[in-house]
PDB file of C-alpha atoms in Angstrom:
ATOM      1  CA  MET A 297     -96.093-109.809 -77.385  1.00 36.00           C
ATOM      2  CA  PRO A 298     -95.000-109.777 -73.128  1.00 36.00           C
ATOM      3  CA  ARG A 299     -97.577-107.345 -73.109  1.00 37.00           C
ATOM      4  CA  ILE A 300    -100.332-108.932 -74.063  1.00 36.00           C
ATOM      5  CA  ARG A 301     -99.563-111.561 -71.793  1.00 42.00           C
ATOM      6  CA  CYS A 302     -98.610-109.540 -68.952  1.00 40.00           C
ATOM      7  CA  HIS A 303    -101.891-108.051 -69.599  1.00 47.00           C
ATOM      8  CA  ARG A 304    -104.736-111.458 -69.989  1.00 46.00           C
ATOM      9  CA  ASN A 305    -102.123-112.309 -66.630  1.00 51.00           C
ATOM     10  CA  ALA A 306    -103.079-109.234 -64.987  1.00 42.00           C
ATOM     11  CA  ARG A 307    -106.697-109.708 -66.315  1.00 41.00           C
ATOM     12  CA  ALA A 308    -106.760-113.533 -65.241  1.00 43.00           C
ATOM     13  CA  SER A 309    -105.599-112.707 -61.313  1.00 44.00           C
ATOM     14  CA  LEU A 310    -108.143-109.456 -61.346  1.00 44.00           C
ATOM     15  CA  THR A 311    -111.172-112.084 -61.919  1.00 49.00           C
ATOM     16  CA  ASP A 312    -109.907-114.643 -59.724  1.00 53.00           C
ATOM     17  CA  ALA A 313    -109.226-112.291 -57.211  1.00 53.00           C
ATOM     18  CA  HIS A 314    -113.209-110.485 -58.052  1.00 54.00           C
ATOM     19  CA  ALA A 315    -114.179-114.516 -57.232  1.00 55.00           C
ATOM     20  CA  GLN A 316    -112.705-114.880 -54.600  1.00 64.00           C
ATOM     21  CA  ALA A 317    -114.202-111.868 -52.501  1.00 88.00           C
ATOM     22  CA  PHE A 318    -117.499-112.976 -53.495  1.00 96.00           C
ATOM     23  CA  PRO A 319    -119.489-113.409 -51.227  1.00 97.00           C
ATOM     24  CA  SER A 320    -119.424-110.037 -48.949  1.00 97.00           C
ATOM     25  CA  LYS A 321    -123.015-109.707 -47.955  1.00 97.00           C
ATOM     26  CA  PRO A 322    -125.881-112.138 -48.077  1.00 98.00           C
ATOM     27  CA  ILE A 323    -127.338-113.696 -50.944  1.00 98.00           C
ATOM     28  CA  ARG A 324    -130.821-113.967 -52.043  1.00 98.00           C
ATOM     29  CA  VAL A 325    -132.809-116.684 -53.490  1.00 98.00           C
ATOM     30  CA  ILE A 326    -136.163-115.662 -55.227  1.00 98.00           C
ATOM     31  CA  SER A 327    -138.122-118.590 -55.427  1.00 97.00           C
ATOM     32  CA  ALA A 328    -140.495-119.000 -57.746  1.00 95.00           C
ATOM     33  CA  PHE A 329    -142.144-122.052 -55.463  1.00 91.00           C
ATOM     34  CA  ALA A 330    -144.459-121.300 -52.431  1.00 88.00           C
ATOM     35  CA  ALA A 331    -143.190-122.121 -49.031  1.00 88.00           C
ATOM     36  CA  GLY A 332    -142.874-126.082 -48.406  1.00 83.00           C
ATOM     37  CA  MET A 333    -142.738-127.000 -52.087  1.00 82.00           C
ATOM     38  CA  GLY A 334    -140.578-128.952 -52.977  1.00 84.00           C
ATOM     39  CA  PRO A 335    -138.101-127.051 -54.620  1.00 91.00           C
ATOM     40  CA  ASP A 336    -138.280-124.389 -52.229  1.00 92.00           C
ATOM     41  CA  VAL A 337    -137.551-127.582 -48.991  1.00 91.00           C
ATOM     42  CA  ALA A 338    -134.531-128.972 -50.970  1.00 95.00           C
ATOM     43  CA  MET A 339    -133.613-124.987 -52.014  1.00 97.00           C
ATOM     44  CA  ARG A 340    -133.359-124.724 -48.025  1.00 97.00           C
ATOM     45  CA  SER A 341    -131.291-127.943 -48.019  1.00 97.00           C
ATOM     46  CA  LEU A 342    -128.860-126.231 -50.061  1.00 98.00           C
ATOM     47  CA  ALA A 343    -128.638-123.075 -49.135  1.00 98.00           C
ATOM     48  CA  ASP A 344    -127.572-123.912 -45.363  1.00 98.00           C
ATOM     49  CA  LYS A 345    -124.788-125.894 -46.762  1.00 98.00           C
ATOM     50  CA  MET A 346    -123.738-122.863 -49.134  1.00 98.00           C
ATOM     51  CA  SER A 347    -123.907-120.252 -46.200  1.00 98.00           C
ATOM     52  CA  ARG A 348    -121.108-122.097 -44.424  1.00 97.00           C
ATOM     53  CA  GLN A 349    -119.139-122.712 -47.739  1.00 97.00           C
ATOM     54  CA  LEU A 350    -119.679-119.357 -48.498  1.00 97.00           C
ATOM     55  CA  GLY A 351    -119.681-117.480 -44.935  1.00 97.00           C
ATOM     56  CA  GLN A 352    -122.707-115.944 -46.258  1.00 98.00           C
ATOM     57  CA  PRO A 353    -126.475-116.402 -45.485  1.00 98.00           C
ATOM     58  CA  VAL A 354    -127.897-117.794 -48.537  1.00 98.00           C
ATOM     59  CA  GLY A 355    -131.706-116.584 -48.083  1.00 98.00           C
ATOM     60  CA  ILE A 356    -134.991-118.100 -49.863  1.00 98.00           C
ATOM     61  CA  GLU A 357    -137.565-115.304 -50.642  1.00 97.00           C
ATOM     62  CA  PRO A 358    -140.686-117.143 -52.062  1.00 96.00           C
ATOM     63  CA  ARG A 359    -142.598-115.303 -54.912  1.00 95.00           C
ATOM     64  CA  PRO A 360    -144.918-117.678 -56.062  1.00 92.00           C
ATOM     65  CA  GLY A 361    -147.608-116.792 -58.389  1.00 86.00           C
ATOM     66  CA  GLY A 362    -148.652-116.315 -62.161  1.00 87.00           C
ATOM     67  CA  ASN A 363    -146.920-119.676 -63.538  1.00 86.00           C
ATOM     68  CA  GLY A 364    -143.143-117.819 -62.562  1.00 92.00           C
ATOM     69  CA  PHE A 365    -144.003-114.298 -63.609  1.00 94.00           C
ATOM     70  CA  ILE A 366    -143.766-112.631 -60.365  1.00 96.00           C
ATOM     71  CA  ALA A 367    -140.226-113.995 -59.400  1.00 97.00           C
ATOM     72  CA  THR A 368    -138.564-114.000 -62.621  1.00 97.00           C
ATOM     73  CA  ASN A 369    -139.916-110.105 -62.730  1.00 96.00           C
ATOM     74  CA  ALA A 370    -138.336-110.104 -59.556  1.00 97.00           C
ATOM     75  CA  LEU A 371    -135.119-111.324 -60.774  1.00 97.00           C
ATOM     76  CA  LYS A 372    -135.054-108.986 -63.756  1.00 96.00           C
ATOM     77  CA  GLN A 373    -135.748-105.692 -62.003  1.00 95.00           C
ATOM     78  CA  SER A 374    -132.096-107.177 -59.693  1.00 97.00           C
ATOM     79  CA  PRO A 375    -128.462-106.137 -60.026  1.00 97.00           C
ATOM     80  CA  ALA A 376    -126.935-108.078 -62.016  1.00 98.00           C
ATOM     81  CA  ASP A 377    -124.052-108.744 -59.525  1.00 97.00           C
ATOM     82  CA  GLY A 378    -123.781-111.933 -58.422  1.00 98.00           C
ATOM     83  CA  TYR A 379    -126.290-111.113 -54.611  1.00 98.00           C
ATOM     84  CA  THR A 380    -129.584-112.120 -56.515  1.00 98.00           C
ATOM     85  CA  LEU A 381    -130.673-115.492 -57.896  1.00 98.00           C
ATOM     86  CA  LEU A 382    -134.130-117.317 -58.733  1.00 98.00           C
ATOM     87  CA  LEU A 383    -135.134-120.721 -58.653  1.00 98.00           C
ATOM     88  CA  VAL A 384    -137.139-122.072 -61.623  1.00 97.00           C
ATOM     89  CA  SER A 385    -138.042-125.261 -63.155  1.00 95.00           C
ATOM     90  CA  ASN A 386    -137.910-126.592 -66.771  1.00 95.00           C
ATOM     91  CA  ALA A 387    -141.628-125.549 -66.702  1.00 92.00           C
ATOM     92  CA  HIS A 388    -140.578-121.662 -66.593  1.00 95.00           C
ATOM     93  CA  LEU A 389    -136.914-122.164 -68.923  1.00 96.00           C
ATOM     94  CA  SER A 390    -138.580-124.485 -71.241  1.00 95.00           C
ATOM     95  CA  LEU A 391    -141.721-125.191 -71.566  1.00 93.00           C
ATOM     96  CA  ASN A 392    -143.469-121.356 -70.644  1.00 93.00           C
ATOM     97  CA  PRO A 393    -141.726-119.658 -73.646  1.00 93.00           C
ATOM     98  CA  HIS A 394    -143.762-122.266 -75.746  1.00 92.00           C
ATOM     99  CA  LEU A 395    -146.813-122.605 -74.106  1.00 90.00           C
ATOM    100  CA  PHE A 396    -147.934-119.318 -73.557  1.00 89.00           C
ATOM    101  CA  ARG A 397    -148.453-116.820 -76.702  1.00 86.00           C
ATOM    102  CA  GLU A 398    -146.766-114.180 -74.275  1.00 90.00           C
ATOM    103  CA  VAL A 399    -143.946-114.658 -72.119  1.00 93.00           C
ATOM    104  CA  PRO A 400    -143.081-111.818 -70.200  1.00 94.00           C
ATOM    105  CA  TYR A 401    -139.283-112.536 -70.418  1.00 96.00           C
ATOM    106  CA  ASN A 402    -136.983-114.550 -72.710  1.00 96.00           C
ATOM    107  CA  VAL A 403    -134.771-117.092 -71.041  1.00 97.00           C
ATOM    108  CA  GLU A 404    -131.722-115.883 -73.718  1.00 95.00           C
ATOM    109  CA  THR A 405    -131.898-112.515 -73.224  1.00 96.00           C
ATOM    110  CA  ASP A 406    -132.670-111.515 -69.632  1.00 97.00           C
ATOM    111  CA  PHE A 407    -130.869-115.020 -67.686  1.00 98.00           C
ATOM    112  CA  ASP A 408    -127.525-116.303 -67.316  1.00 98.00           C
ATOM    113  CA  PRO A 409    -128.131-119.854 -65.855  1.00 98.00           C
ATOM    114  CA  VAL A 410    -125.824-121.564 -63.063  1.00 98.00           C
ATOM    115  CA  SER A 411    -126.110-124.617 -62.153  1.00 98.00           C
ATOM    116  CA  THR A 412    -129.548-127.261 -62.259  1.00 98.00           C
ATOM    117  CA  ILE A 413    -129.836-128.278 -58.692  1.00 98.00           C
ATOM    118  CA  TYR A 414    -131.552-131.851 -59.165  1.00 97.00           C
ATOM    119  CA  HIS A 415    -133.696-133.600 -61.459  1.00 94.00           C
ATOM    120  CA  ALA A 416    -137.260-135.860 -60.326  1.00 93.00           C
ATOM    121  CA  PRO A 417    -139.193-138.301 -62.223  1.00 93.00           C
ATOM    122  CA  PHE A 418    -143.489-137.969 -62.400  1.00 94.00           C
ATOM    123  CA  PHE A 419    -145.287-140.313 -60.712  1.00 96.00           C
ATOM    124  CA  ILE A 420    -149.122-141.280 -61.771  1.00 97.00           C
ATOM    125  CA  ALA A 421    -150.818-141.749 -58.329  1.00 97.00           C
ATOM    126  CA  THR A 422    -154.299-142.338 -57.023  1.00 97.00           C
ATOM    127  CA  SER A 423    -156.219-143.102 -53.657  1.00 97.00           C
ATOM    128  CA  ALA A 424    -155.599-146.009 -51.687  1.00 97.00           C
ATOM    129  CA  THR A 425    -159.454-147.377 -51.500  1.00 96.00           C
ATOM    130  CA  SER A 426    -159.165-146.419 -55.397  1.00 97.00           C
ATOM    131  CA  PRO A 427    -160.879-148.700 -57.422  1.00 95.00           C
ATOM    132  CA  TYR A 428    -158.326-148.874 -60.359  1.00 96.00           C
ATOM    133  CA  GLN A 429    -155.784-150.901 -58.709  1.00 94.00           C
ATOM    134  CA  ASN A 430    -153.200-150.626 -61.164  1.00 96.00           C
ATOM    135  CA  LEU A 431    -152.394-148.333 -64.455  1.00 97.00           C
ATOM    136  CA  ALA A 432    -154.333-150.931 -66.910  1.00 97.00           C
ATOM    137  CA  GLN A 433    -157.691-150.503 -65.240  1.00 97.00           C
ATOM    138  CA  LEU A 434    -157.271-146.685 -64.843  1.00 97.00           C
ATOM    139  CA  LEU A 435    -155.913-146.594 -68.475  1.00 97.00           C
ATOM    140  CA  ALA A 436    -159.244-149.277 -69.334  1.00 97.00           C
ATOM    141  CA  ALA A 437    -162.542-146.765 -67.974  1.00 97.00           C
ATOM    142  CA  ALA A 438    -160.801-143.655 -69.629  1.00 97.00           C
ATOM    143  CA  LYS A 439    -160.517-145.816 -72.966  1.00 96.00           C
ATOM    144  CA  SER A 440    -164.472-146.622 -71.943  1.00 96.00           C
ATOM    145  CA  GLU A 441    -166.138-143.153 -71.102  1.00 94.00           C
ATOM    146  CA  PRO A 442    -164.716-139.664 -72.611  1.00 95.00           C
ATOM    147  CA  ASN A 443    -163.733-137.834 -69.383  1.00 95.00           C
ATOM    148  CA  ARG A 444    -164.969-140.167 -67.308  1.00 94.00           C
ATOM    149  CA  VAL A 445    -161.405-140.359 -65.770  1.00 97.00           C
ATOM    150  CA  THR A 446    -160.808-137.360 -63.395  1.00 97.00           C
ATOM    151  CA  TYR A 447    -156.979-135.726 -62.751  1.00 97.00           C
ATOM    152  CA  SER A 448    -156.119-132.710 -60.566  1.00 96.00           C
ATOM    153  CA  ILE A 449    -153.331-130.027 -61.938  1.00 94.00           C
ATOM    154  CA  PRO A 450    -151.695-126.911 -59.619  1.00 86.00           C
ATOM    155  CA  TYR A 451    -152.789-124.622 -62.768  1.00 82.00           C
ATOM    156  CA  ILE A 452    -153.466-124.993 -66.335  1.00 81.00           C
ATOM    157  CA  GLY A 453    -150.542-125.361 -68.405  1.00 81.00           C
ATOM    158  CA  SER A 454    -148.478-126.868 -65.413  1.00 84.00           C
ATOM    159  CA  PRO A 455    -146.131-129.815 -65.645  1.00 87.00           C
ATOM    160  CA  PRO A 456    -148.619-132.525 -64.642  1.00 90.00           C
ATOM    161  CA  HIS A 457    -151.445-130.783 -66.702  1.00 91.00           C
ATOM    162  CA  LEU A 458    -148.956-131.184 -69.913  1.00 90.00           C
ATOM    163  CA  GLY A 459    -148.175-135.181 -68.642  1.00 92.00           C
ATOM    164  CA  GLY A 460    -151.545-135.756 -68.328  1.00 94.00           C
ATOM    165  CA  ALA A 461    -152.047-134.316 -71.789  1.00 92.00           C
ATOM    166  CA  PHE A 462    -149.368-136.374 -73.306  1.00 92.00           C
ATOM    167  CA  PHE A 463    -151.295-139.404 -71.625  1.00 94.00           C
ATOM    168  CA  GLU A 464    -154.441-138.349 -73.716  1.00 94.00           C
ATOM    169  CA  HIS A 465    -152.438-138.014 -76.538  1.00 92.00           C
ATOM    170  CA  LEU A 466    -150.544-140.986 -76.939  1.00 94.00           C
ATOM    171  CA  THR A 467    -153.689-143.008 -75.168  1.00 95.00           C
ATOM    172  CA  GLY A 468    -156.388-141.559 -77.668  1.00 94.00           C
ATOM    173  CA  THR A 469    -158.508-140.708 -74.168  1.00 96.00           C
ATOM    174  CA  LYS A 470    -160.590-138.022 -73.452  1.00 95.00           C
ATOM    175  CA  ILE A 471    -159.485-137.107 -69.461  1.00 96.00           C
ATOM    176  CA  LEU A 472    -160.473-134.207 -68.012  1.00 96.00           C
ATOM    177  CA  ALA A 473    -158.146-131.721 -65.853  1.00 95.00           C
ATOM    178  CA  ILE A 474    -159.157-130.828 -62.075  1.00 96.00           C
ATOM    179  CA  PRO A 475    -157.010-127.337 -61.477  1.00 93.00           C
ATOM    180  CA  TYR A 476    -156.585-127.476 -57.420  1.00 91.00           C
ATOM    181  CA  LYS A 477    -154.918-125.236 -55.465  1.00 82.00           C
ATOM    182  CA  ASP A 478    -151.640-126.100 -53.617  1.00 73.00           C
ATOM    183  CA  VAL A 479    -151.505-129.277 -51.366  1.00 78.00           C
ATOM    184  CA  GLN A 480    -155.458-129.762 -52.786  1.00 89.00           C
ATOM    185  CA  VAL A 481    -153.427-131.506 -56.074  1.00 90.00           C
ATOM    186  CA  THR A 482    -152.999-134.654 -53.882  1.00 92.00           C
ATOM    187  CA  SER A 483    -155.390-134.118 -51.089  1.00 93.00           C
ATOM    188  CA  SER A 484    -158.011-134.033 -53.573  1.00 95.00           C
ATOM    189  CA  VAL A 485    -157.152-137.642 -55.162  1.00 97.00           C
ATOM    190  CA  ALA A 486    -156.180-139.022 -51.387  1.00 96.00           C
ATOM    191  CA  ALA A 487    -160.104-138.477 -50.076  1.00 96.00           C
ATOM    192  CA  GLY A 488    -160.748-139.934 -54.086  1.00 96.00           C
ATOM    193  CA  GLU A 489    -162.353-136.978 -55.628  1.00 96.00           C
ATOM    194  CA  ILE A 490    -160.224-137.114 -58.081  1.00 97.00           C
ATOM    195  CA  ASP A 491    -158.811-140.056 -59.857  1.00 97.00           C
ATOM    196  CA  PHE A 492    -155.116-139.597 -60.206  1.00 97.00           C
ATOM    197  CA  THR A 493    -152.928-137.643 -60.144  1.00 95.00           C
ATOM    198  CA  MET A 494    -149.527-136.695 -61.598  1.00 94.00           C
ATOM    199  CA  ALA A 495    -146.495-135.427 -59.727  1.00 90.00           C
ATOM    200  CA  THR A 496    -142.527-135.943 -57.924  1.00 89.00           C
ATOM    201  CA  LEU A 497    -142.090-138.751 -55.193  1.00 88.00           C
ATOM    202  CA  GLY A 498    -141.817-134.811 -52.987  1.00 81.00           C
ATOM    203  CA  SER A 499    -145.207-133.482 -53.447  1.00 82.00           C
ATOM    204  CA  PHE A 500    -146.861-136.330 -51.997  1.00 84.00           C
ATOM    205  CA  ASN A 501    -144.685-138.432 -49.540  1.00 82.00           C
ATOM    206  CA  ALA A 502    -146.592-137.322 -46.872  1.00 85.00           C
ATOM    207  CA  LEU A 503    -150.004-138.665 -47.693  1.00 92.00           C
ATOM    208  CA  LEU A 504    -147.983-142.129 -49.472  1.00 91.00           C
ATOM    209  CA  LYS A 505    -146.537-143.016 -45.777  1.00 90.00           C
ATOM    210  CA  GLY A 506    -149.923-141.993 -44.501  1.00 95.00           C
ATOM    211  CA  GLY A 507    -151.478-144.449 -46.539  1.00 96.00           C
ATOM    212  CA  ARG A 508    -153.838-142.216 -48.450  1.00 97.00           C
ATOM    213  CA  LEU A 509    -152.422-142.760 -51.854  1.00 96.00           C
ATOM    214  CA  LYS A 510    -150.898-145.061 -53.625  1.00 96.00           C
ATOM    215  CA  LEU A 511    -147.894-145.213 -56.670  1.00 96.00           C
ATOM    216  CA  LEU A 512    -149.423-146.825 -60.074  1.00 97.00           C
ATOM    217  CA  ALA A 513    -146.481-146.239 -61.925  1.00 98.00           C
ATOM    218  CA  ILE A 514    -143.107-144.248 -62.818  1.00 97.00           C
ATOM    219  CA  ALA A 515    -143.235-141.925 -66.035  1.00 96.00           C
ATOM    220  CA  GLN A 516    -139.274-142.337 -67.382  1.00 93.00           C
ATOM    221  CA  PRO A 517    -138.055-145.004 -68.964  1.00 93.00           C
ATOM    222  CA  ALA A 518    -136.544-146.925 -66.136  1.00 93.00           C
ATOM    223  CA  ARG A 519    -137.457-147.480 -62.796  1.00 92.00           C
ATOM    224  CA  LEU A 520    -136.594-145.360 -60.124  1.00 89.00           C
ATOM    225  CA  LYS A 521    -133.757-146.869 -57.299  1.00 85.00           C
ATOM    226  CA  SER A 522    -135.305-145.002 -54.910  1.00 84.00           C
ATOM    227  CA  GLU A 523    -139.198-147.095 -55.397  1.00 90.00           C
ATOM    228  CA  PRO A 524    -137.656-150.243 -57.109  1.00 93.00           C
ATOM    229  CA  ASN A 525    -141.623-151.809 -56.608  1.00 95.00           C
ATOM    230  CA  VAL A 526    -142.945-148.979 -59.049  1.00 96.00           C
ATOM    231  CA  PRO A 527    -143.031-150.261 -62.634  1.00 97.00           C
ATOM    232  CA  THR A 528    -142.760-147.873 -65.530  1.00 97.00           C
ATOM    233  CA  VAL A 529    -145.864-146.954 -67.683  1.00 97.00           C
ATOM    234  CA  GLU A 530    -145.195-148.883 -70.468  1.00 96.00           C
ATOM    235  CA  GLU A 531    -144.892-151.868 -68.050  1.00 97.00           C
ATOM    236  CA  ALA A 532    -147.943-151.139 -66.210  1.00 97.00           C
ATOM    237  CA  GLY A 533    -150.127-151.624 -69.373  1.00 95.00           C
ATOM    238  CA  GLY A 534    -150.072-148.006 -70.054  1.00 95.00           C
ATOM    239  CA  PRO A 535    -148.316-146.470 -73.187  1.00 94.00           C
ATOM    240  CA  LYS A 536    -144.965-146.433 -74.559  1.00 93.00           C
ATOM    241  CA  GLY A 537    -142.926-143.263 -74.474  1.00 90.00           C
ATOM    242  CA  LEU A 538    -144.142-141.121 -71.383  1.00 92.00           C
ATOM    243  CA  THR A 539    -141.802-139.440 -69.959  1.00 91.00           C
ATOM    244  CA  VAL A 540    -142.282-136.575 -67.927  1.00 92.00           C
ATOM    245  CA  GLU A 541    -139.986-135.451 -65.454  1.00 90.00           C
ATOM    246  CA  SER A 542    -139.387-131.942 -63.789  1.00 91.00           C
ATOM    247  CA  TRP A 543    -136.204-130.513 -63.277  1.00 96.00           C
ATOM    248  CA  VAL A 544    -134.771-127.334 -60.603  1.00 97.00           C
ATOM    249  CA  GLY A 545    -132.270-124.861 -60.834  1.00 98.00           C
ATOM    250  CA  LEU A 546    -130.741-121.876 -60.466  1.00 98.00           C
ATOM    251  CA  VAL A 547    -130.533-118.827 -62.594  1.00 98.00           C
ATOM    252  CA  ALA A 548    -128.797-115.337 -62.286  1.00 98.00           C
ATOM    253  CA  PRO A 549    -129.674-112.246 -63.780  1.00 98.00           C
ATOM    254  CA  ARG A 550    -128.019-111.522 -67.650  1.00 98.00           C
ATOM    255  CA  GLY A 551    -124.528-109.658 -67.137  1.00 98.00           C
ATOM    256  CA  THR A 552    -123.544-111.432 -64.379  1.00 98.00           C
ATOM    257  CA  PRO A 553    -120.374-111.259 -64.293  1.00 98.00           C
ATOM    258  CA  PRO A 554    -119.326-114.770 -65.037  1.00 97.00           C
ATOM    259  CA  ASP A 555    -116.221-115.573 -62.409  1.00 97.00           C
ATOM    260  CA  ILE A 556    -119.003-115.237 -59.609  1.00 98.00           C
ATOM    261  CA  VAL A 557    -121.233-117.077 -61.456  1.00 98.00           C
ATOM    262  CA  ARG A 558    -118.774-119.975 -62.050  1.00 97.00           C
ATOM    263  CA  ARG A 559    -117.795-119.879 -58.170  1.00 97.00           C
ATOM    264  CA  LEU A 560    -121.658-119.956 -57.233  1.00 98.00           C
ATOM    265  CA  GLN A 561    -121.798-123.224 -59.653  1.00 98.00           C
ATOM    266  CA  GLU A 562    -118.565-124.584 -58.268  1.00 98.00           C
ATOM    267  CA  GLU A 563    -119.894-123.859 -54.540  1.00 98.00           C
ATOM    268  CA  MET A 564    -123.379-126.035 -55.093  1.00 98.00           C
ATOM    269  CA  SER A 565    -121.607-128.746 -57.420  1.00 98.00           C
ATOM    270  CA  ARG A 566    -119.790-129.320 -54.329  1.00 98.00           C
ATOM    271  CA  ALA A 567    -122.657-129.050 -51.424  1.00 98.00           C
ATOM    272  CA  LEU A 568    -124.840-131.307 -53.907  1.00 98.00           C
ATOM    273  CA  VAL A 569    -122.126-133.760 -53.462  1.00 98.00           C
ATOM    274  CA  ALA A 570    -122.244-134.149 -49.321  1.00 97.00           C
ATOM    275  CA  PRO A 571    -123.537-137.095 -48.842  1.00 97.00           C
ATOM    276  CA  ASP A 572    -126.452-136.558 -46.155  1.00 96.00           C
ATOM    277  CA  LEU A 573    -127.707-133.788 -48.724  1.00 97.00           C
ATOM    278  CA  VAL A 574    -128.295-136.906 -51.537  1.00 96.00           C
ATOM    279  CA  GLU A 575    -129.406-139.113 -49.102  1.00 94.00           C
ATOM    280  CA  ARG A 576    -132.081-136.543 -48.060  1.00 93.00           C
ATOM    281  CA  TYR A 577    -132.492-135.712 -52.204  1.00 93.00           C
ATOM    282  CA  HIS A 578    -133.524-139.732 -52.919  1.00 89.00           C
ATOM    283  CA  ASP A 579    -135.579-140.099 -49.626  1.00 85.00           C
ATOM    284  CA  ALA A 580    -138.132-137.331 -51.165  1.00 86.00           C
ATOM    285  CA  GLY A 581    -137.486-138.589 -54.976  1.00 85.00           C
ATOM    286  CA  LEU A 582    -134.696-136.352 -56.177  1.00 91.00           C
ATOM    287  CA  VAL A 583    -131.764-136.900 -57.855  1.00 92.00           C
ATOM    288  CA  ALA A 584    -129.119-134.268 -57.005  1.00 96.00           C
ATOM    289  CA  LYS A 585    -127.708-133.301 -59.945  1.00 96.00           C
ATOM    290  CA  SER A 586    -125.658-129.824 -60.583  1.00 97.00           C
ATOM    291  CA  ALA A 587    -124.174-128.673 -64.249  1.00 98.00           C
ATOM    292  CA  THR A 588    -122.734-125.826 -65.273  1.00 97.00           C
ATOM    293  CA  PRO A 589    -123.677-122.732 -67.307  1.00 98.00           C
ATOM    294  CA  ALA A 590    -122.898-124.404 -70.473  1.00 98.00           C
ATOM    295  CA  GLU A 591    -124.375-127.334 -69.406  1.00 98.00           C
ATOM    296  CA  MET A 592    -127.935-125.791 -68.234  1.00 98.00           C
ATOM    297  CA  ALA A 593    -128.189-124.015 -70.961  1.00 98.00           C
ATOM    298  CA  SER A 594    -127.870-126.691 -72.991  1.00 98.00           C
ATOM    299  CA  LEU A 595    -130.421-127.970 -71.369  1.00 97.00           C
ATOM    300  CA  ILE A 596    -132.812-125.627 -71.978  1.00 97.00           C
ATOM    301  CA  ARG A 597    -132.824-125.198 -75.652  1.00 97.00           C
ATOM    302  CA  THR A 598    -133.335-129.118 -75.244  1.00 95.00           C
ATOM    303  CA  ASP A 599    -135.751-128.926 -73.298  1.00 93.00           C
ATOM    304  CA  GLY A 600    -137.364-126.251 -75.321  1.00 94.00           C
ATOM    305  CA  LYS A 601    -137.421-128.833 -78.187  1.00 94.00           C
ATOM    306  CA  PHE A 602    -139.392-131.303 -77.147  1.00 89.00           C
ATOM    307  CA  TYR A 603    -141.841-128.672 -75.115  1.00 90.00           C
ATOM    308  CA  SER A 604    -142.394-127.004 -78.456  1.00 92.00           C
ATOM    309  CA  LYS A 605    -143.076-130.241 -80.298  1.00 89.00           C
ATOM    310  CA  LEU A 606    -145.179-131.665 -77.645  1.00 86.00           C
ATOM    311  CA  ILE A 607    -146.976-128.600 -77.690  1.00 89.00           C
ATOM    312  CA  LYS A 608    -147.956-129.117 -81.360  1.00 88.00           C
ATOM    313  CA  GLN A 609    -148.716-132.460 -81.258  1.00 83.00           C
ATOM    314  CA  ILE A 610    -151.686-131.830 -78.885  1.00 81.00           C
ATOM    315  CA  GLY A 611    -153.070-128.631 -79.794  1.00 82.00           C
ATOM    316  CA  MET A 612    -152.278-126.687 -76.247  1.00 80.00           C
ATOM    317  CA  THR A 613    -152.150-123.098 -76.037  1.00 73.00           C
ATOM    318  CA  VAL A 614    -152.499-121.588 -72.576  1.00 74.00           C
ATOM    319  CA  GLU A 615    -153.763-117.138 -73.190  1.00 67.00           C
TER     320      GLU A 615
END
């Protein structure tokens, strides 16, 4: 028995030493998002904090496109040593596996969750000059004629697309989804080409501040503290139960040493409570929030069950 206790203590010491020695070189974060997008900006702020805490650079490498498949494939080809991580959202981890007939990765066997970074509720926004002064008016127009009302989405099967389809399902309407690229998703609405869009606050903050967009509602059960005057969908005359949210986090290649994953999560948790970072996220409509690997894994599964049920209800599939 004494031998076994000594062996375990020695192994624990080696594990602790392994974590303390990490990192000895720069850390690379592959991003499924284009440079300048909300998740990219948020990650750069976090990376700056982590770089100082860890004593090594934390660099961001955008690999957007292909519904995240390009970025996830790059991570799968990387060593499981903690020096390459992947920035993804619930769309990649919980939605895609249930939406697409074929997905080139398996969340359970290809990735090790590290931590979430933030949660962000979706808002419904329209042009500042739109004839629809509130959500009730927009909904009345949608009910009066199928496909009369349009909304912009970044790509087929994206969270805004699914959110719009959920809105249709709950209201019994037919609304036309129009795909646009990058910033055109919001600029098309600001220009009056499209009736509305559904996205996080950070996606159209500049247009809001410039007075070109207005918020009709937040797709959450409660109002956001940073936008107390924006009603919930239900309060604005829309359907009950429309909840659309994005969360973003980091995963590592499957098989990354648990002590290194734990070290990364602890450093992220420490950085995400820094007052200046919390305020920066708050101003962008983001709620800074870390999670343990186990908590993130549970969140992925819970969201997966929600999306699986929702996709079946609205009958959406993507090849």
